[in-house]
Amino acid sequence: MLNNFAKVTVQFSIFQILTKKCLQGCIFAAVLMLSNKEVSTIFKTIGGLMELHGENDFKTKSYANAAFQIGRIHEPVLSLEEADLASRQGIGKSVAAKIVELRDTGTISALEELMAVTPPGIIEILRIKGLGGKKVGVIWKELGIETVGELLYACNENRLSKLKGFGEKTQQSVIDSINYYQSNQGKFRYAAVADYASLLVTELQTAIPDALINLSGGIRRQNNIIDTVNILINRDAKINEHIQSISFLSNAIIEGDFIKGKTETDVQYEIKIVDDKEYYYQLFVETGSPEFVATIQNKLGGKTTFSSEAEIFAAAGMPYVLPELRESTGLMEVEGLIELSDIQGVVHNHSTWSDGKNTIAEMAAGCLESGYTYFVISDHSKTAVYAGGLTEQQIIAQHKEIDALNKTSGIKIFKSIECDILNDGSMDYDDSVLSTFDFVIASIHQNLKMDEEKATQRLLRAIENPYTTILGHMTGRLLLSRPGYPVDHKKIIDACAANDVVIEINANPYRLDIDYAYIPYAMHKGVMISINPDAHSVEGIKDIRWGTISARKGGLTKKMCWNAMEVGEVENWLTARKKKKGIL
């Protein structure tokens, strides 16, 4: 009975406190302490799962109505007799019996049966406001989406609006609901908090102009994932005397030298107060990873008083190391580190030909306005039906449009395709079609549940295709939502080196894939990296910023960044590669 109860509460994650009670072993007391709202949510979920799996409308609506009525009952429903419950408006005998079953056994068998045939991520999606069982069923069956993160990514790629019965308003509503839901999960993608963290520092500096204030920790290192915005301030600033004038500190908790709390957007912050004479030493300590800090500390002879971080590194006998490189000791000196301003062209973009929001002309104009000199259109290939993948006939028509735009748009538009890597590693088009593109980006989008051997071999075969020019989002991961399929990174990078294939760092902040940790090995093997936004709108072009930040953490240099090349260099590189491959 205890294990069943744990299964229900843990898999659903409806109430963290309920799970805690279960783990304490107080099974019956825990159930009896459930609020009517919590019981209502359980029955609402049962109704949603029934609807998801195609139960008749009358039955599913009866559970939804019962859930609503349970929430309106003033007495604790779990203390009522079955006959009393059955007599209540909207409850009925069936629901009454299940309420008693929950009270007496700690579980509901019908709920467990539904959970057994439903992916955990789908159950989580059912909690997203505005999505009932039927709509979740369409999303699951037609788009193959099984997690909240995948759903949000699909919305950002404009896929949800294309489904029958959805539309742009529903899509935006889902995006808003998911963002709200995920804001309470405790971890954030760097892109979601970076600008906000800077605003917190600005507010502190405005309130205490003479203070020493800096971001520290993972937010200063610009990590892909952030759980806390760490801030360092000097003791003489006397921040405690200014708390009332700093809006985001209104609900702060003071614990010795720490001021902690959450902002109105639920981002956790921690301000540490340190002695003035050790401020820069503590900034150094609080910024770097433990491994990095320990290595430098061993060279300082115990000294902790410095006038700057540069002085700390000088004392250690080495040049200043940028905060984003302080993850390990392997990347202390990087010459020519990539800058956002170095990027010349926008590679990997989608248009209204597949699942983008803007036309090719609009995307090209957006790139030109942002100062880029070339633009690569890479719509989806035919197997990606869910994303409006292009048939062979559509490719011909699209290429005619690009030819015309290249005469008038003022920016070079390259013809490309994001070609699906099929389950066996083959490409979505035959060579006669692939040869019509300036170059090909190869990516996996379907059948993602693979072991390392399967995933690696699938990628290797695609890399060996002479038309594959760039390997797109190598692992298929979605940060905080999907870990991606496991691959042997070194084998993949070695194969790219042997086949003159560029590796993409997908700059979409949900992906940032390839992970920056593998960039040093790629550069060592002579493999270039292309920082690609995977933009599905003009606004999405700006994601190059996040890819550049992640690339810098991996020590990517301008020299090894493929789209830091000028347009003429890219054209020469592509021609030389095709000649080498014998496909020109």
Coordinates of C-alpha atoms in Angstrom, one line a residue, residues 104-389:
D104 CA -8.8 3.8 2.6
T105 CA -5.9 2.6 0.4
G106 CA -3.9 5.7 -0.4
T107 CA -4.4 5.2 -4.2
I108 CA -7.0 4.9 -6.9
S109 CA -6.7 1.8 -9.1
A110 CA -8.2 3.6 -12.1
L111 CA -5.6 6.3 -11.8
E112 CA -2.8 3.8 -11.7
E113 CA -4.1 2.0 -14.8
L114 CA -4.2 5.3 -16.7
M115 CA -0.7 6.3 -15.6
A116 CA 0.7 2.9 -16.7
V117 CA -0.2 3.8 -20.3
T118 CA 0.8 7.4 -20.2
P119 CA 4.4 8.9 -20.4
P120 CA 5.2 10.9 -17.3
G121 CA 5.8 14.0 -19.4
I122 CA 2.3 13.8 -20.8
I123 CA 0.9 13.9 -17.3
E124 CA 2.9 17.0 -16.7
I125 CA 1.7 18.6 -19.9
L126 CA -1.9 18.0 -18.7
R127 CA -1.1 20.5 -15.9
I128 CA -0.5 23.3 -18.4
K129 CA -3.3 25.7 -18.2
G130 CA -5.6 25.8 -21.3
L131 CA -4.7 22.2 -22.5
G132 CA -7.3 19.6 -22.0
G133 CA -7.0 15.9 -22.6
K134 CA -8.1 16.1 -26.2
K135 CA -5.6 18.8 -27.2
V136 CA -2.8 17.1 -25.3
G137 CA -3.7 13.9 -27.2
V138 CA -3.3 15.7 -30.5
I139 CA 0.0 17.2 -29.5
W140 CA 1.3 13.8 -28.3
K141 CA 0.0 11.7 -31.3
E142 CA 0.6 14.2 -34.1
L143 CA 3.8 15.9 -33.0
G144 CA 5.3 13.1 -31.0
I145 CA 5.8 15.5 -28.0
E146 CA 6.1 14.0 -24.6
T147 CA 7.5 16.7 -22.3
V148 CA 6.7 20.3 -21.4
G149 CA 10.1 21.4 -22.8
E150 CA 9.5 19.8 -26.2
L151 CA 6.0 21.5 -26.3
L152 CA 7.5 24.9 -25.6
Y153 CA 10.2 24.4 -28.3
A154 CA 7.5 23.3 -30.8
C155 CA 5.6 26.5 -30.0
N156 CA 8.7 28.6 -30.6
E157 CA 9.1 26.9 -33.9
N158 CA 5.5 27.8 -34.8
R159 CA 4.4 24.2 -35.0
L160 CA 1.5 24.2 -32.6
S161 CA -0.4 26.9 -34.5
K162 CA -0.3 24.7 -37.6
L163 CA -2.4 21.9 -35.9
K164 CA -6.1 21.8 -36.5
G165 CA -8.0 23.4 -33.7
F166 CA -5.1 25.4 -32.3
G167 CA -4.0 28.6 -34.1
E168 CA -1.6 31.4 -33.1
K169 CA -3.6 32.6 -30.1
T170 CA -3.7 29.2 -28.5
Q171 CA 0.0 28.7 -29.3
Q172 CA 0.8 32.0 -27.5
S173 CA -1.4 31.1 -24.6
V174 CA 0.4 27.7 -24.2
I175 CA 3.8 29.5 -24.3
D176 CA 2.7 31.9 -21.6
S177 CA 1.3 29.1 -19.5
I178 CA 4.5 27.0 -19.8
N179 CA 6.7 29.9 -19.0
Y180 CA 4.8 30.5 -15.9
Y181 CA 4.9 26.8 -15.0
Q182 CA 8.6 26.5 -15.6
S183 CA 9.4 29.7 -13.7
N184 CA 8.5 27.8 -10.5
Q185 CA 10.8 24.8 -11.1
G186 CA 13.9 26.4 -9.6
K187 CA 16.3 26.2 -12.5
F188 CA 16.5 28.5 -15.5
R189 CA 18.3 28.6 -18.8
Y190 CA 20.9 31.3 -18.8
A191 CA 19.1 33.3 -21.5
A192 CA 16.0 33.5 -19.2
V193 CA 17.9 35.3 -16.4
A194 CA 21.0 37.0 -17.8
D195 CA 19.4 40.4 -18.5
Y196 CA 17.4 40.2 -15.3
A197 CA 20.5 39.5 -13.2
S198 CA 22.1 42.6 -14.7
L199 CA 19.1 44.7 -13.7
L200 CA 19.4 43.5 -10.1
V201 CA 23.0 44.6 -10.0
T202 CA 22.0 48.0 -11.5
E203 CA 19.3 48.5 -8.9
L204 CA 21.8 47.8 -6.1
Q205 CA 24.4 50.2 -7.7
T206 CA 21.7 52.9 -8.0
A207 CA 20.8 52.5 -4.3
I208 CA 24.4 52.3 -3.1
P209 CA 26.5 54.1 -5.6
D210 CA 29.9 53.7 -3.8
A211 CA 29.5 50.0 -3.2
L212 CA 31.5 47.2 -4.8
I213 CA 28.9 45.0 -6.5
N214 CA 29.5 42.1 -8.9
L215 CA 27.7 39.0 -10.1
S216 CA 29.5 35.8 -9.0
G217 CA 29.1 32.1 -9.3
G218 CA 27.5 30.4 -12.2
I219 CA 25.7 33.5 -13.5
R220 CA 29.0 35.3 -13.8
R221 CA 30.6 32.3 -15.6
Q222 CA 27.6 32.4 -17.9
N223 CA 26.7 28.8 -17.4
N224 CA 24.0 27.2 -19.6
I225 CA 21.8 26.5 -16.5
I226 CA 21.4 28.8 -13.5
D227 CA 19.7 28.1 -10.2
T228 CA 20.8 31.1 -8.2
V229 CA 21.8 34.7 -9.1
N230 CA 24.9 35.2 -6.9
I231 CA 25.9 38.7 -6.0
L232 CA 29.0 39.9 -4.0
I233 CA 29.0 43.2 -2.1
N234 CA 31.5 44.8 0.2
R235 CA 30.8 45.2 3.9
D236 CA 31.4 48.9 4.1
A237 CA 28.5 49.4 1.7
K238 CA 26.2 48.6 4.6
I239 CA 23.5 47.1 2.5
N240 CA 21.4 46.3 5.5
E241 CA 20.7 50.0 5.9
H242 CA 19.4 50.2 2.3
I243 CA 17.2 47.2 2.0
Q244 CA 14.0 49.2 2.2
S245 CA 15.0 51.3 -0.8
I246 CA 15.8 48.2 -3.0
S247 CA 12.5 46.8 -4.4
F248 CA 13.6 43.2 -5.0
L249 CA 14.8 42.9 -1.4
S250 CA 11.4 43.5 0.1
N251 CA 11.0 39.9 1.1
A252 CA 14.6 39.1 1.7
I253 CA 15.9 36.9 4.5
I254 CA 19.1 37.9 6.3
E255 CA 21.2 35.1 7.5
G256 CA 24.5 36.4 8.9
D257 CA 26.5 37.7 5.9
F258 CA 24.0 36.4 3.4
I259 CA 20.8 38.1 2.1
K260 CA 18.6 35.5 0.3
G261 CA 15.3 35.5 -1.4
K262 CA 13.3 35.2 -4.7
T263 CA 12.5 37.9 -7.1
E264 CA 9.0 38.5 -8.4
T265 CA 9.8 36.2 -11.3
D266 CA 10.8 33.5 -8.8
V267 CA 14.5 33.6 -9.6
Q268 CA 16.5 32.8 -6.4
Y269 CA 19.2 35.3 -5.5
E270 CA 21.9 35.3 -2.8
I271 CA 23.9 38.3 -1.9
K272 CA 27.1 37.7 0.1
I273 CA 28.7 40.4 2.2
V274 CA 32.5 40.2 2.4
D275 CA 35.2 42.3 4.0
D276 CA 36.5 45.1 1.8
K277 CA 40.1 44.2 2.0
E278 CA 39.3 40.7 0.7
Y279 CA 36.6 41.7 -1.8
Y280 CA 38.5 40.9 -5.0
Y281 CA 39.9 37.7 -3.6
Q282 CA 36.4 36.6 -2.6
L283 CA 35.0 37.6 -6.0
F284 CA 37.6 35.3 -7.5
V285 CA 36.8 32.5 -5.1
E286 CA 33.0 32.8 -5.6
T287 CA 33.2 33.0 -9.4
G288 CA 35.4 30.0 -10.4
S289 CA 34.6 26.3 -10.2
P290 CA 36.2 24.6 -7.2
E291 CA 38.8 23.0 -9.4
F292 CA 39.8 26.2 -11.0
V293 CA 40.0 28.2 -7.8
A294 CA 42.1 25.6 -6.0
T295 CA 44.6 25.6 -8.8
I296 CA 45.2 29.3 -8.6
Q297 CA 45.0 29.4 -4.8
N298 CA 48.0 27.1 -4.6
K299 CA 50.1 29.7 -6.3
L300 CA 49.1 32.6 -4.1
G301 CA 50.9 31.6 -0.9
G302 CA 47.9 32.3 1.3
K303 CA 47.6 36.0 0.2
T304 CA 44.0 37.2 0.2
T305 CA 44.3 41.0 -0.1
F306 CA 44.3 42.3 -3.7
S307 CA 43.1 45.5 -5.5
S308 CA 41.7 43.6 -8.5
E309 CA 41.2 40.2 -9.9
A310 CA 43.9 41.0 -12.5
E311 CA 46.3 41.4 -9.6
I312 CA 45.4 37.9 -8.3
F313 CA 46.3 36.3 -11.6
A314 CA 49.5 38.3 -11.9
A315 CA 50.4 37.0 -8.4
A316 CA 49.8 33.5 -9.6
G317 CA 52.1 34.2 -12.6
M318 CA 49.5 34.1 -15.3
P319 CA 47.4 36.4 -17.5
Y320 CA 43.8 37.3 -16.5
V321 CA 41.3 34.6 -17.2
L322 CA 37.8 35.6 -18.3
P323 CA 35.0 34.5 -15.9
E324 CA 33.3 32.3 -18.5
L325 CA 36.5 30.3 -18.9
R326 CA 36.9 29.5 -15.2
E327 CA 35.3 26.1 -15.3
S328 CA 38.5 24.1 -15.5
T329 CA 42.2 24.6 -15.8
G330 CA 42.3 23.5 -19.4
L331 CA 41.3 26.8 -21.0
M332 CA 43.2 29.5 -19.2
E333 CA 44.8 31.2 -22.2
V334 CA 42.8 31.6 -25.4
E335 CA 43.9 33.9 -28.1
G336 CA 41.3 35.3 -30.5
L337 CA 38.2 34.2 -28.6
I338 CA 35.1 34.5 -30.7
E339 CA 33.1 37.7 -30.2
L340 CA 29.4 38.3 -31.2
S341 CA 30.6 41.0 -33.6
D342 CA 32.8 38.5 -35.4
I343 CA 29.8 36.6 -36.8
Q344 CA 29.3 37.5 -40.5
G345 CA 26.5 35.2 -41.6
V346 CA 23.3 33.7 -40.1
V347 CA 23.3 30.0 -40.7
H348 CA 20.3 27.6 -40.2
N349 CA 17.1 29.5 -40.6
H350 CA 13.5 28.5 -41.3
S351 CA 10.8 30.3 -43.2
T352 CA 7.1 30.0 -44.0
W353 CA 8.1 27.4 -46.5
S354 CA 8.2 25.0 -43.6
D355 CA 7.5 26.0 -39.9
G356 CA 8.9 29.5 -39.8
K357 CA 6.9 32.6 -39.0
N358 CA 8.4 34.9 -41.6
T359 CA 9.0 34.7 -45.4
I360 CA 12.5 34.2 -46.8
A361 CA 12.4 37.9 -47.9
E362 CA 11.5 39.0 -44.4
M363 CA 14.2 36.8 -42.8
A364 CA 16.8 38.1 -45.3
A365 CA 15.8 41.7 -44.5
G366 CA 16.1 41.0 -40.8
C367 CA 19.6 39.7 -41.3
L368 CA 20.6 42.6 -43.4
E369 CA 19.3 45.1 -40.9
S370 CA 21.3 43.4 -38.2
G371 CA 24.5 43.9 -40.2
Y372 CA 25.1 40.4 -41.5
T373 CA 26.4 39.8 -45.0
Y374 CA 24.9 36.5 -45.8
F375 CA 21.9 34.4 -44.8
V376 CA 21.3 30.6 -45.0
I377 CA 17.8 29.3 -45.5
S378 CA 17.5 25.8 -44.2
D379 CA 13.9 24.7 -44.1
H380 CA 12.9 21.2 -43.0
S381 CA 13.1 18.2 -45.3
K382 CA 10.1 16.0 -46.4
T383 CA 10.0 13.5 -43.6
A384 CA 9.4 16.3 -41.1
V385 CA 5.7 16.4 -42.1
Y386 CA 4.8 17.9 -38.7
A387 CA 7.1 20.9 -39.6
G388 CA 5.9 21.3 -43.2
G389 CA 9.0 19.6 -44.7

